[in-house]
Amino acid sequence: MPFESKLFSPVTMRGLTLRNRIVLSPLCMYSAQDGLASDFHASHLSAFARGGVGLVFTEATAVEPHGRITPKCLGIWNDAQVEAFKPITRFITEMGAVPAIQLAHAGRKASSAPPWGGGKPVAPDDTTWGEGGWQTVAPSGLPVADGWPSPKALSVDEIAGLIAAFADAAKRALAAGFKVIEIHGAHGYLIHSFLSPATNQRHDAYGGDLEGRMRFALEVSRAVRAVWPEDLPLFFRISAVDTGGWSLEDSITLAKALKAIGVDVIDCSSGGIAGAPAFRASDDGRPLPAGGQRPLGFQVPYAEAMEREAGIAAMAVGRIVDGQQAEDILQEGRASFIALGRELMHDPFWPLHAAEALGEADAFSLWPEQYRWAIVRRAELGQYQAG
């Protein structure tokens, strides 16, 4: 018998209502030129809006040119980039989804090649990816690994400039039509590198104990919240656990502080400070062997800890593969939102297929009207019959 699942029940945050709790996790596409969203981004993101996702995130979008992971990454540091985003956010909205943006700075992991180009640092005179590499920045002058250049340790004035860059990017995001911002504080990028004692060896107010190492993350979040409308939500992505001295208890402390300054949701990933993030690495940070797999829902316990210990809504991500698994996570109170990455790349219509598999009431009504009449006819004729 059809039923109304939690996965497909509308949810309201501040003054914004999502049609369901399914979220497109930010997926780097490395397909921009000068930080501008392209036709590829429009096609890519529109598929998930048509496919029934509730909240559609762009990939990590840099707040300044030197904050890009690669020369081919998106940015939102100028007005031309705002204009390029507008038709994308407009279409996502027209399809009943909510457009969201992840604001980021890659820090010492910037100025690298895309994964299919080896992911290594780009030299200043190497224009393979459209432009040469640049000087990276970090809390301390520690390179990512052997063979990587040493980043420039940021001065206090430069830190203030980057906090302002995040706030300016938030204003541009609003002008571009986005309704949710996520601040990227995970995967070894700039904010995460301030949080971790493995990469932050400062002796000023932005280093030392946990309070000092959290300062940059909190000041960025406070600056973004100050310019972001009160009725729109703010997310923050963390690496909940990592090598080098960052623990789940530290993440809980950070989450409580973020909640106090107006962050609404913690997006729970893990790893990345010394290598690949956990979704493509083993527990010790090294790449998984060929054919290696994480357990299903391997990062869900981190979201559960945020919900129960920090008292803040959390988003679970990491090998969530079908509708029943997602529904169970929500019903058990282990997360408030379900984020999907590779599963949605594999099947952009995953939400609509999940609704049907779950026996969701009026599942076919969730399809865009341009498709619905044909999908309903296909069902009436039997899915294996030619229609």
mmCIF file of C-alpha atoms in Angstrom:
data_model
loop_
_atom_site.group_PDB
_atom_site.id
_atom_site.type_symbol
_atom_site.label_atom_id
_atom_site.label_comp_id
_atom_site.label_asym_id
_atom_site.label_seq_id
_atom_site.Cartn_x
_atom_site.Cartn_y
_atom_site.Cartn_z
ATOM 1 C CA MET A 1 0.000 0.000 0.000
ATOM 2 C CA PRO A 2 1.361 3.495 -0.820
ATOM 3 C CA PHE A 3 2.717 5.455 2.119
ATOM 4 C CA GLU A 4 4.280 8.853 2.805
ATOM 5 C CA SER A 5 7.948 8.416 3.568
ATOM 6 C CA LYS A 6 10.133 10.761 5.566
ATOM 7 C CA LEU A 7 12.550 10.874 2.626
ATOM 8 C CA PHE A 8 9.883 12.469 0.430
ATOM 9 C CA SER A 9 8.165 14.629 3.026
ATOM 10 C CA PRO A 10 8.700 18.388 2.612
ATOM 11 C CA VAL A 11 10.984 19.978 5.194
ATOM 12 C CA THR A 12 11.254 23.647 6.191
ATOM 13 C CA MET A 13 14.436 25.352 7.364
ATOM 14 C CA ARG A 14 14.098 28.969 8.431
ATOM 15 C CA GLY A 15 11.855 30.386 5.674
ATOM 16 C CA LEU A 16 12.741 27.830 2.989
ATOM 17 C CA THR A 17 10.857 24.617 2.212
ATOM 18 C CA LEU A 18 12.445 21.697 0.357
ATOM 19 C CA ARG A 19 10.213 19.223 -1.453
ATOM 20 C CA ASN A 20 12.148 16.303 0.038
ATOM 21 C CA ARG A 21 15.284 15.500 2.040
ATOM 22 C CA ILE A 22 17.427 14.362 -0.914
ATOM 23 C CA VAL A 23 20.475 16.515 -1.616
ATOM 24 C CA LEU A 24 22.927 16.544 -4.502
ATOM 25 C CA SER A 25 26.326 16.556 -2.802
ATOM 26 C CA PRO A 26 28.769 19.060 -4.349
ATOM 27 C CA LEU A 27 30.525 17.310 -7.268
ATOM 28 C CA CYS A 28 33.623 18.897 -8.801
ATOM 29 C CA MET A 29 33.372 18.849 -12.591
ATOM 30 C CA TYR A 30 36.549 20.783 -13.533
ATOM 31 C CA SER A 31 34.800 22.294 -16.557
ATOM 32 C CA ALA A 32 34.923 26.071 -16.013
ATOM 33 C CA GLN A 33 36.982 28.744 -17.748
ATOM 34 C CA ASP A 34 37.999 31.762 -15.631
ATOM 35 C CA GLY A 35 35.656 30.425 -12.959
ATOM 36 C CA LEU A 36 32.592 30.830 -15.188
ATOM 37 C CA ALA A 37 29.796 28.277 -15.180
ATOM 38 C CA SER A 38 29.494 26.747 -18.635
ATOM 39 C CA ASP A 39 26.877 24.959 -20.722
ATOM 40 C CA PHE A 40 28.178 21.766 -19.166
ATOM 41 C CA HIS A 41 27.311 23.001 -15.667
ATOM 42 C CA ALA A 42 23.829 24.019 -16.814
ATOM 43 C CA SER A 43 23.189 20.591 -18.330
ATOM 44 C CA HIS A 44 24.789 18.754 -15.413
ATOM 45 C CA LEU A 45 22.853 20.485 -12.639
ATOM 46 C CA SER A 46 19.552 20.617 -14.519
ATOM 47 C CA ALA A 47 19.475 16.815 -14.705
ATOM 48 C CA PHE A 48 19.244 16.513 -10.924
ATOM 49 C CA ALA A 49 16.566 19.185 -10.652
ATOM 50 C CA ARG A 50 14.496 17.315 -13.251
ATOM 51 C CA GLY A 51 15.288 14.069 -11.479
ATOM 52 C CA GLY A 52 13.518 15.059 -8.276
ATOM 53 C CA VAL A 53 16.362 16.142 -5.972
ATOM 54 C CA GLY A 54 15.212 18.547 -3.274
ATOM 55 C CA LEU A 55 18.413 20.573 -2.843
ATOM 56 C CA VAL A 56 20.881 20.905 -5.737
ATOM 57 C CA PHE A 57 24.401 22.000 -4.797
ATOM 58 C CA THR A 58 26.993 23.351 -7.185
ATOM 59 C CA GLU A 59 30.495 22.017 -6.835
ATOM 60 C CA ALA A 60 33.067 23.739 -4.620
ATOM 61 C CA THR A 61 33.009 27.337 -5.848
ATOM 62 C CA ALA A 62 36.039 29.471 -5.070
ATOM 63 C CA VAL A 63 35.736 32.816 -3.309
ATOM 64 C CA GLU A 64 38.893 34.113 -5.007
ATOM 65 C CA PRO A 65 40.967 32.987 -8.046
ATOM 66 C CA HIS A 66 43.717 31.418 -5.944
ATOM 67 C CA GLY A 67 41.109 29.454 -4.005
ATOM 68 C CA ARG A 68 40.307 27.141 -6.904
ATOM 69 C CA ILE A 69 41.366 23.516 -6.642
ATOM 70 C CA THR A 70 42.286 23.539 -10.333
ATOM 71 C CA PRO A 71 42.353 26.200 -13.080
ATOM 72 C CA LYS A 72 39.113 24.604 -14.345
ATOM 73 C CA CYS A 73 37.085 25.088 -11.153
ATOM 74 C CA LEU A 74 34.093 27.373 -10.619
ATOM 75 C CA GLY A 75 34.362 30.738 -8.925
ATOM 76 C CA ILE A 76 32.136 33.512 -7.652
ATOM 77 C CA TRP A 77 34.506 36.411 -7.126
ATOM 78 C CA ASN A 78 33.136 38.682 -9.889
ATOM 79 C CA ASP A 79 29.858 39.810 -11.410
ATOM 80 C CA ALA A 80 30.335 37.913 -14.687
ATOM 81 C CA GLN A 81 30.279 34.692 -12.701
ATOM 82 C CA VAL A 82 27.053 35.794 -11.036
ATOM 83 C CA GLU A 83 25.419 36.321 -14.435
ATOM 84 C CA ALA A 84 26.585 32.884 -15.634
ATOM 85 C CA PHE A 85 24.887 31.253 -12.652
ATOM 86 C CA LYS A 86 21.527 33.016 -13.032
ATOM 87 C CA PRO A 87 19.993 30.837 -15.784
ATOM 88 C CA ILE A 88 21.113 27.719 -13.894
ATOM 89 C CA THR A 89 19.512 28.739 -10.596
ATOM 90 C CA ARG A 90 16.398 29.882 -12.454
ATOM 91 C CA PHE A 91 15.946 26.500 -14.149
ATOM 92 C CA ILE A 92 16.596 24.542 -10.954
ATOM 93 C CA THR A 93 13.890 26.617 -9.254
ATOM 94 C CA GLU A 94 11.458 26.132 -12.146
ATOM 95 C CA MET A 95 11.838 22.366 -11.738
ATOM 96 C CA GLY A 96 10.760 22.587 -8.084
ATOM 97 C CA ALA A 97 14.227 22.113 -6.569
ATOM 98 C CA VAL A 98 16.243 24.597 -4.509
ATOM 99 C CA PRO A 99 19.583 25.885 -5.866
ATOM 100 C CA ALA A 100 22.490 25.808 -3.418
ATOM 101 C CA ILE A 101 26.161 26.726 -3.617
ATOM 102 C CA GLN A 102 29.227 25.507 -1.766
ATOM 103 C CA LEU A 103 31.670 28.328 -1.071
ATOM 104 C CA ALA A 104 35.266 27.177 -0.830
ATOM 105 C CA HIS A 105 38.939 27.976 -0.767
ATOM 106 C CA ALA A 106 41.322 25.120 -1.574
ATOM 107 C CA GLY A 107 44.246 26.531 0.422
ATOM 108 C CA ARG A 108 47.404 24.470 0.058
ATOM 109 C CA LYS A 109 45.579 21.968 -2.187
ATOM 110 C CA ALA A 110 44.909 24.639 -4.832
ATOM 111 C CA SER A 111 46.714 25.029 -8.165
ATOM 112 C CA SER A 112 46.501 21.341 -9.053
ATOM 113 C CA ALA A 113 45.462 19.377 -12.134
ATOM 114 C CA PRO A 114 42.061 17.613 -12.387
ATOM 115 C CA PRO A 115 41.992 13.972 -11.221
ATOM 116 C CA TRP A 116 42.184 12.640 -14.770
ATOM 117 C CA GLY A 117 45.283 14.807 -15.232
ATOM 118 C CA GLY A 118 47.005 13.234 -12.251
ATOM 119 C CA GLY A 119 45.881 15.656 -9.544
ATOM 120 C CA LYS A 120 49.429 16.962 -9.124
ATOM 121 C CA PRO A 121 50.521 20.582 -8.648
ATOM 122 C CA VAL A 122 50.415 22.749 -11.775
ATOM 123 C CA ALA A 123 53.640 24.609 -12.502
ATOM 124 C CA PRO A 124 53.419 28.371 -13.225
ATOM 125 C CA ASP A 125 54.423 27.849 -16.868
ATOM 126 C CA ASP A 126 52.122 24.840 -17.470
ATOM 127 C CA THR A 127 49.042 25.989 -19.403
ATOM 128 C CA THR A 128 47.655 22.503 -20.060
ATOM 129 C CA TRP A 129 44.512 23.425 -18.116
ATOM 130 C CA GLY A 130 44.100 26.911 -19.555
ATOM 131 C CA GLU A 131 46.393 28.810 -17.212
ATOM 132 C CA GLY A 132 49.502 28.191 -15.161
ATOM 133 C CA GLY A 133 49.714 27.430 -11.481
ATOM 134 C CA TRP A 134 49.935 29.945 -8.646
ATOM 135 C CA GLN A 135 51.256 30.425 -5.133
ATOM 136 C CA THR A 136 49.078 28.573 -2.629
ATOM 137 C CA VAL A 137 48.290 29.737 0.918
ATOM 138 C CA ALA A 138 47.669 28.020 4.257
ATOM 139 C CA PRO A 139 47.799 28.682 7.990
ATOM 140 C CA SER A 140 51.396 27.382 8.022
ATOM 141 C CA GLY A 141 53.991 26.761 5.335
ATOM 142 C CA LEU A 142 53.604 22.977 5.243
ATOM 143 C CA PRO A 143 53.265 21.276 1.824
ATOM 144 C CA VAL A 144 50.564 18.687 1.176
ATOM 145 C CA ALA A 145 53.129 15.961 0.468
ATOM 146 C CA ASP A 146 56.533 15.353 -1.076
ATOM 147 C CA GLY A 147 56.648 16.981 -4.489
ATOM 148 C CA TRP A 148 54.117 19.666 -3.587
ATOM 149 C CA PRO A 149 55.198 23.301 -3.208
ATOM 150 C CA SER A 150 55.222 24.949 0.194
ATOM 151 C CA PRO A 151 52.232 27.241 0.692
ATOM 152 C CA LYS A 152 52.629 30.806 1.929
ATOM 153 C CA ALA A 153 51.682 31.158 5.594
ATOM 154 C CA LEU A 154 48.891 33.728 5.775
ATOM 155 C CA SER A 155 49.345 36.938 7.735
ATOM 156 C CA VAL A 156 46.581 38.151 10.036
ATOM 157 C CA ASP A 157 45.703 40.875 7.515
ATOM 158 C CA GLU A 158 45.484 38.289 4.734
ATOM 159 C CA ILE A 159 43.216 36.150 6.893
ATOM 160 C CA ALA A 160 40.919 39.147 7.331
ATOM 161 C CA GLY A 161 40.898 39.613 3.559
ATOM 162 C CA LEU A 162 39.826 36.009 3.022
ATOM 163 C CA ILE A 163 37.032 36.288 5.581
ATOM 164 C CA ALA A 164 35.801 39.328 3.626
ATOM 165 C CA ALA A 165 36.092 37.324 0.383
ATOM 166 C CA PHE A 166 33.741 34.656 1.779
ATOM 167 C CA ALA A 167 31.236 37.348 2.791
ATOM 168 C CA ASP A 168 31.445 39.017 -0.634
ATOM 169 C CA ALA A 169 30.943 35.634 -2.308
ATOM 170 C CA ALA A 170 27.840 35.083 -0.179
ATOM 171 C CA LYS A 171 26.383 38.383 -1.402
ATOM 172 C CA ARG A 172 27.073 37.377 -4.996
ATOM 173 C CA ALA A 173 25.514 33.955 -4.378
ATOM 174 C CA LEU A 174 22.302 35.643 -3.316
ATOM 175 C CA ALA A 175 22.360 37.870 -6.400
ATOM 176 C CA ALA A 176 22.894 34.761 -8.553
ATOM 177 C CA GLY A 177 19.697 33.179 -7.224
ATOM 178 C CA PHE A 178 21.019 30.664 -4.713
ATOM 179 C CA LYS A 179 18.903 29.927 -1.624
ATOM 180 C CA VAL A 180 21.326 27.860 0.460
ATOM 181 C CA ILE A 181 25.039 28.313 1.125
ATOM 182 C CA GLU A 182 27.388 25.641 2.366
ATOM 183 C CA ILE A 183 30.821 26.641 3.666
ATOM 184 C CA HIS A 184 33.436 24.019 2.798
ATOM 185 C CA GLY A 185 35.407 23.236 5.937
ATOM 186 C CA ALA A 186 36.515 19.710 5.014
ATOM 187 C CA HIS A 187 38.850 17.592 2.869
ATOM 188 C CA GLY A 188 42.109 19.378 3.653
ATOM 189 C CA TYR A 189 41.123 22.683 2.072
ATOM 190 C CA LEU A 190 41.816 26.052 3.675
ATOM 191 C CA ILE A 191 39.316 26.097 6.535
ATOM 192 C CA HIS A 192 40.018 22.463 7.399
ATOM 193 C CA SER A 193 43.763 23.165 7.401
ATOM 194 C CA PHE A 194 43.198 25.816 10.083
ATOM 195 C CA LEU A 195 41.200 23.335 12.174
ATOM 196 C CA SER A 196 43.705 20.485 12.093
ATOM 197 C CA PRO A 197 46.771 20.500 14.374
ATOM 198 C CA ALA A 198 48.564 18.552 11.630
ATOM 199 C CA THR A 199 48.548 21.592 9.345
ATOM 200 C CA ASN A 200 48.114 24.545 11.702
ATOM 201 C CA GLN A 201 51.328 25.325 13.569
ATOM 202 C CA ARG A 202 50.555 28.971 14.220
ATOM 203 C CA HIS A 203 51.293 30.633 17.549
ATOM 204 C CA ASP A 204 48.872 33.539 17.235
ATOM 205 C CA ALA A 205 45.113 33.801 17.784
ATOM 206 C CA TYR A 206 44.443 31.515 14.784
ATOM 207 C CA GLY A 207 46.483 28.575 16.062
ATOM 208 C CA GLY A 208 47.445 26.656 19.151
ATOM 209 C CA ASP A 209 44.576 25.091 21.089
ATOM 210 C CA LEU A 210 41.214 24.026 19.665
ATOM 211 C CA GLU A 211 39.672 27.436 20.312
ATOM 212 C CA GLY A 212 42.398 29.151 18.303
ATOM 213 C CA ARG A 213 42.272 26.635 15.462
ATOM 214 C CA MET A 214 38.488 27.008 15.215
ATOM 215 C CA ARG A 215 38.682 30.798 15.071
ATOM 216 C CA PHE A 216 38.990 31.113 11.270
ATOM 217 C CA ALA A 217 36.099 28.706 10.618
ATOM 218 C CA LEU A 218 33.879 30.570 13.052
ATOM 219 C CA GLU A 219 34.820 34.023 11.769
ATOM 220 C CA VAL A 220 34.132 32.972 8.172
ATOM 221 C CA SER A 221 30.770 31.502 9.198
ATOM 222 C CA ARG A 222 29.855 34.570 11.235
ATOM 223 C CA ALA A 223 30.738 36.879 8.332
ATOM 224 C CA VAL A 224 28.683 34.828 5.866
ATOM 225 C CA ARG A 225 25.722 34.586 8.243
ATOM 226 C CA ALA A 226 25.803 38.372 8.721
ATOM 227 C CA VAL A 227 25.221 39.016 5.004
ATOM 228 C CA TRP A 228 23.052 35.983 4.251
ATOM 229 C CA PRO A 229 19.288 36.573 4.701
ATOM 230 C CA GLU A 230 17.924 35.472 8.047
ATOM 231 C CA ASP A 231 15.227 33.378 6.344
ATOM 232 C CA LEU A 232 17.713 31.306 4.298
ATOM 233 C CA PRO A 233 19.722 28.344 5.651
ATOM 234 C CA LEU A 234 23.470 28.027 6.078
ATOM 235 C CA PHE A 235 25.277 24.664 5.934
ATOM 236 C CA PHE A 236 28.856 23.839 6.947
ATOM 237 C CA ARG A 237 30.798 20.819 5.663
ATOM 238 C CA ILE A 238 33.232 19.104 8.012
ATOM 239 C CA SER A 239 35.643 16.223 7.947
ATOM 240 C CA ALA A 240 34.216 14.722 11.117
ATOM 241 C CA VAL A 241 37.316 12.627 11.770
ATOM 242 C CA ASP A 242 40.758 12.686 10.222
ATOM 243 C CA THR A 243 44.348 11.672 10.725
ATOM 244 C CA GLY A 244 46.686 14.121 12.434
ATOM 245 C CA GLY A 245 44.747 14.887 15.581
ATOM 246 C CA TRP A 246 41.206 15.913 14.565
ATOM 247 C CA SER A 247 38.599 13.818 16.400
ATOM 248 C CA LEU A 248 34.847 13.365 16.417
ATOM 249 C CA GLU A 249 34.800 15.108 19.803
ATOM 250 C CA ASP A 250 36.495 18.129 18.194
ATOM 251 C CA SER A 251 33.847 18.116 15.463
ATOM 252 C CA ILE A 252 31.062 18.062 18.040
ATOM 253 C CA THR A 253 32.622 21.065 19.782
ATOM 254 C CA LEU A 254 32.913 22.880 16.446
ATOM 255 C CA ALA A 255 29.323 22.012 15.500
ATOM 256 C CA LYS A 256 27.978 23.448 18.761
ATOM 257 C CA ALA A 257 29.896 26.682 18.156
ATOM 258 C CA LEU A 258 28.667 26.869 14.556
ATOM 259 C CA LYS A 259 25.083 26.350 15.669
ATOM 260 C CA ALA A 260 25.423 29.209 18.150
ATOM 261 C CA ILE A 261 26.309 31.652 15.355
ATOM 262 C CA GLY A 262 23.526 30.574 13.003
ATOM 263 C CA VAL A 263 24.668 27.516 11.028
ATOM 264 C CA ASP A 264 21.664 25.260 10.437
ATOM 265 C CA VAL A 265 23.069 21.980 9.088
ATOM 266 C CA ILE A 266 26.374 20.107 9.406
ATOM 267 C CA ASP A 267 27.349 18.132 6.295
ATOM 268 C CA CYS A 268 29.365 15.170 7.564
ATOM 269 C CA SER A 269 32.246 13.871 5.491
ATOM 270 C CA SER A 270 35.691 12.761 6.694
ATOM 271 C CA GLY A 271 39.402 12.668 5.892
ATOM 272 C CA GLY A 272 41.499 14.639 3.428
ATOM 273 C CA ILE A 273 44.008 16.567 5.497
ATOM 274 C CA ALA A 274 46.977 14.531 4.252
ATOM 275 C CA GLY A 275 45.583 13.027 1.071
ATOM 276 C CA ALA A 276 42.285 11.980 -0.477
ATOM 277 C CA PRO A 277 39.010 12.430 1.415
ATOM 278 C CA ALA A 278 37.586 9.281 2.981
ATOM 279 C CA PHE A 279 35.065 8.637 0.225
ATOM 280 C CA ARG A 280 38.001 7.616 -1.974
ATOM 281 C CA ALA A 281 40.661 6.665 0.586
ATOM 282 C CA SER A 282 41.250 4.098 3.300
ATOM 283 C CA ASP A 283 41.118 4.946 7.006
ATOM 284 C CA ASP A 284 44.811 5.866 7.075
ATOM 285 C CA GLY A 285 44.387 8.319 4.201
ATOM 286 C CA ARG A 286 45.902 6.125 1.493
ATOM 287 C CA PRO A 287 43.912 5.355 -1.679
ATOM 288 C CA LEU A 288 41.758 2.249 -1.575
ATOM 289 C CA PRO A 289 43.022 -0.732 -3.588
ATOM 290 C CA ALA A 290 41.432 -1.399 -6.959
ATOM 291 C CA GLY A 291 37.934 -2.734 -6.380
ATOM 292 C CA GLY A 292 38.009 -1.731 -2.685
ATOM 293 C CA GLN A 293 34.739 -0.614 -1.126
ATOM 294 C CA ARG A 294 33.675 1.197 1.982
ATOM 295 C CA PRO A 295 30.762 -0.279 3.959
ATOM 296 C CA LEU A 296 27.330 1.061 3.068
ATOM 297 C CA GLY A 297 26.594 4.277 4.943
ATOM 298 C CA PHE A 298 30.098 4.396 6.389
ATOM 299 C CA GLN A 299 29.863 8.092 7.327
ATOM 300 C CA VAL A 300 26.338 8.001 8.746
ATOM 301 C CA PRO A 301 27.601 7.621 12.355
ATOM 302 C CA TYR A 302 29.199 11.062 12.076
ATOM 303 C CA ALA A 303 25.876 12.640 11.166
ATOM 304 C CA GLU A 304 24.236 10.728 13.989
ATOM 305 C CA ALA A 305 26.778 12.143 16.445
ATOM 306 C CA MET A 306 26.022 15.696 15.276
ATOM 307 C CA GLU A 307 22.289 15.161 15.716
ATOM 308 C CA ARG A 308 22.538 13.551 19.142
ATOM 309 C CA GLU A 309 25.600 15.147 20.720
ATOM 310 C CA ALA A 310 25.716 18.603 19.109
ATOM 311 C CA GLY A 311 21.958 19.068 18.802
ATOM 312 C CA ILE A 312 22.137 20.271 15.215
ATOM 313 C CA ALA A 313 20.589 18.951 12.012
ATOM 314 C CA ALA A 314 23.061 16.867 10.033
ATOM 315 C CA MET A 315 23.429 15.605 6.488
ATOM 316 C CA ALA A 316 24.619 12.056 5.900
ATOM 317 C CA VAL A 317 26.663 11.100 2.849
ATOM 318 C CA GLY A 318 28.781 8.134 1.819
ATOM 319 C CA ARG A 319 27.611 4.939 0.088
ATOM 320 C CA ILE A 320 23.909 5.539 0.536
ATOM 321 C CA VAL A 321 22.668 3.576 -2.429
ATOM 322 C CA ASP A 322 18.905 3.011 -2.346
ATOM 323 C CA GLY A 323 15.704 4.530 -1.103
ATOM 324 C CA GLN A 324 15.070 2.066 1.695
ATOM 325 C CA GLN A 325 18.528 2.619 3.178
ATOM 326 C CA ALA A 326 17.986 6.392 3.034
ATOM 327 C CA GLU A 327 14.526 6.098 4.574
ATOM 328 C CA ASP A 328 15.829 3.933 7.416
ATOM 329 C CA ILE A 329 18.556 6.479 8.243
ATOM 330 C CA LEU A 330 15.936 9.210 8.529
ATOM 331 C CA GLN A 331 13.394 7.108 10.431
ATOM 332 C CA GLU A 332 16.061 6.115 12.967
ATOM 333 C CA GLY A 333 16.907 9.781 13.559
ATOM 334 C CA ARG A 334 20.502 9.341 12.433
ATOM 335 C CA ALA A 335 20.390 12.300 10.024
ATOM 336 C CA SER A 336 18.002 14.988 8.799
ATOM 337 C CA PHE A 337 19.141 15.006 5.159
ATOM 338 C CA ILE A 338 20.511 12.450 2.714
ATOM 339 C CA ALA A 339 23.248 13.595 0.329
ATOM 340 C CA LEU A 340 24.152 11.557 -2.729
ATOM 341 C CA GLY A 341 27.078 11.976 -5.101
ATOM 342 C CA ARG A 342 28.107 9.049 -7.255
ATOM 343 C CA GLU A 343 24.684 7.407 -7.043
ATOM 344 C CA LEU A 344 23.125 10.502 -8.585
ATOM 345 C CA MET A 345 25.822 10.698 -11.245
ATOM 346 C CA HIS A 346 25.009 7.075 -12.084
ATOM 347 C CA ASP A 347 21.263 7.740 -12.044
ATOM 348 C CA PRO A 348 20.159 11.401 -12.039
ATOM 349 C CA PHE A 349 16.569 10.145 -11.651
ATOM 350 C CA TRP A 350 17.431 8.244 -8.457
ATOM 351 C CA PRO A 351 14.838 10.150 -6.365
ATOM 352 C CA LEU A 352 12.002 9.284 -8.718
ATOM 353 C CA HIS A 353 13.032 5.648 -8.909
ATOM 354 C CA ALA A 354 13.405 5.539 -5.115
ATOM 355 C CA ALA A 355 9.903 6.948 -4.637
ATOM 356 C CA GLU A 356 8.475 4.215 -6.845
ATOM 357 C CA ALA A 357 10.489 1.484 -5.097
ATOM 358 C CA LEU A 358 9.391 2.714 -1.656
ATOM 359 C CA GLY A 359 5.752 2.654 -2.696
ATOM 360 C CA GLU A 360 5.468 6.396 -2.184
ATOM 361 C CA ALA A 361 1.909 7.664 -2.599
ATOM 362 C CA ASP A 362 1.460 9.176 -6.080
ATOM 363 C CA ALA A 363 5.101 8.452 -6.971
ATOM 364 C CA PHE A 364 4.494 9.207 -10.638
ATOM 365 C CA SER A 365 3.211 12.694 -9.785
ATOM 366 C CA LEU A 366 6.773 13.593 -8.779
ATOM 367 C CA TRP A 367 8.000 13.427 -12.377
ATOM 368 C CA PRO A 368 8.228 16.705 -14.365
ATOM 369 C CA GLU A 369 5.010 17.216 -16.271
ATOM 370 C CA GLN A 370 6.927 17.057 -19.566
ATOM 371 C CA TYR A 371 7.785 13.423 -18.721
ATOM 372 C CA ARG A 372 4.879 12.428 -16.519
ATOM 373 C CA TRP A 373 2.303 11.581 -19.165
ATOM 374 C CA ALA A 374 4.692 9.183 -20.908
ATOM 375 C CA ILE A 375 5.958 7.607 -17.670
ATOM 376 C CA VAL A 376 2.410 6.974 -16.462
ATOM 377 C CA ARG A 377 1.540 5.371 -19.800
ATOM 378 C CA ARG A 378 4.645 3.198 -19.578
ATOM 379 C CA ALA A 379 3.526 2.009 -16.132
ATOM 380 C CA GLU A 380 -0.011 1.299 -17.343
ATOM 381 C CA LEU A 381 1.324 -0.804 -20.205
ATOM 382 C CA GLY A 382 3.782 -2.656 -17.998
ATOM 383 C CA GLN A 383 7.428 -1.692 -17.723
ATOM 384 C CA TYR A 384 8.636 -4.460 -20.019
ATOM 385 C CA GLN A 385 6.168 -3.655 -22.808
ATOM 386 C CA ALA A 386 7.159 -1.385 -25.656
ATOM 387 C CA GLY A 387 5.349 1.915 -25.270
#
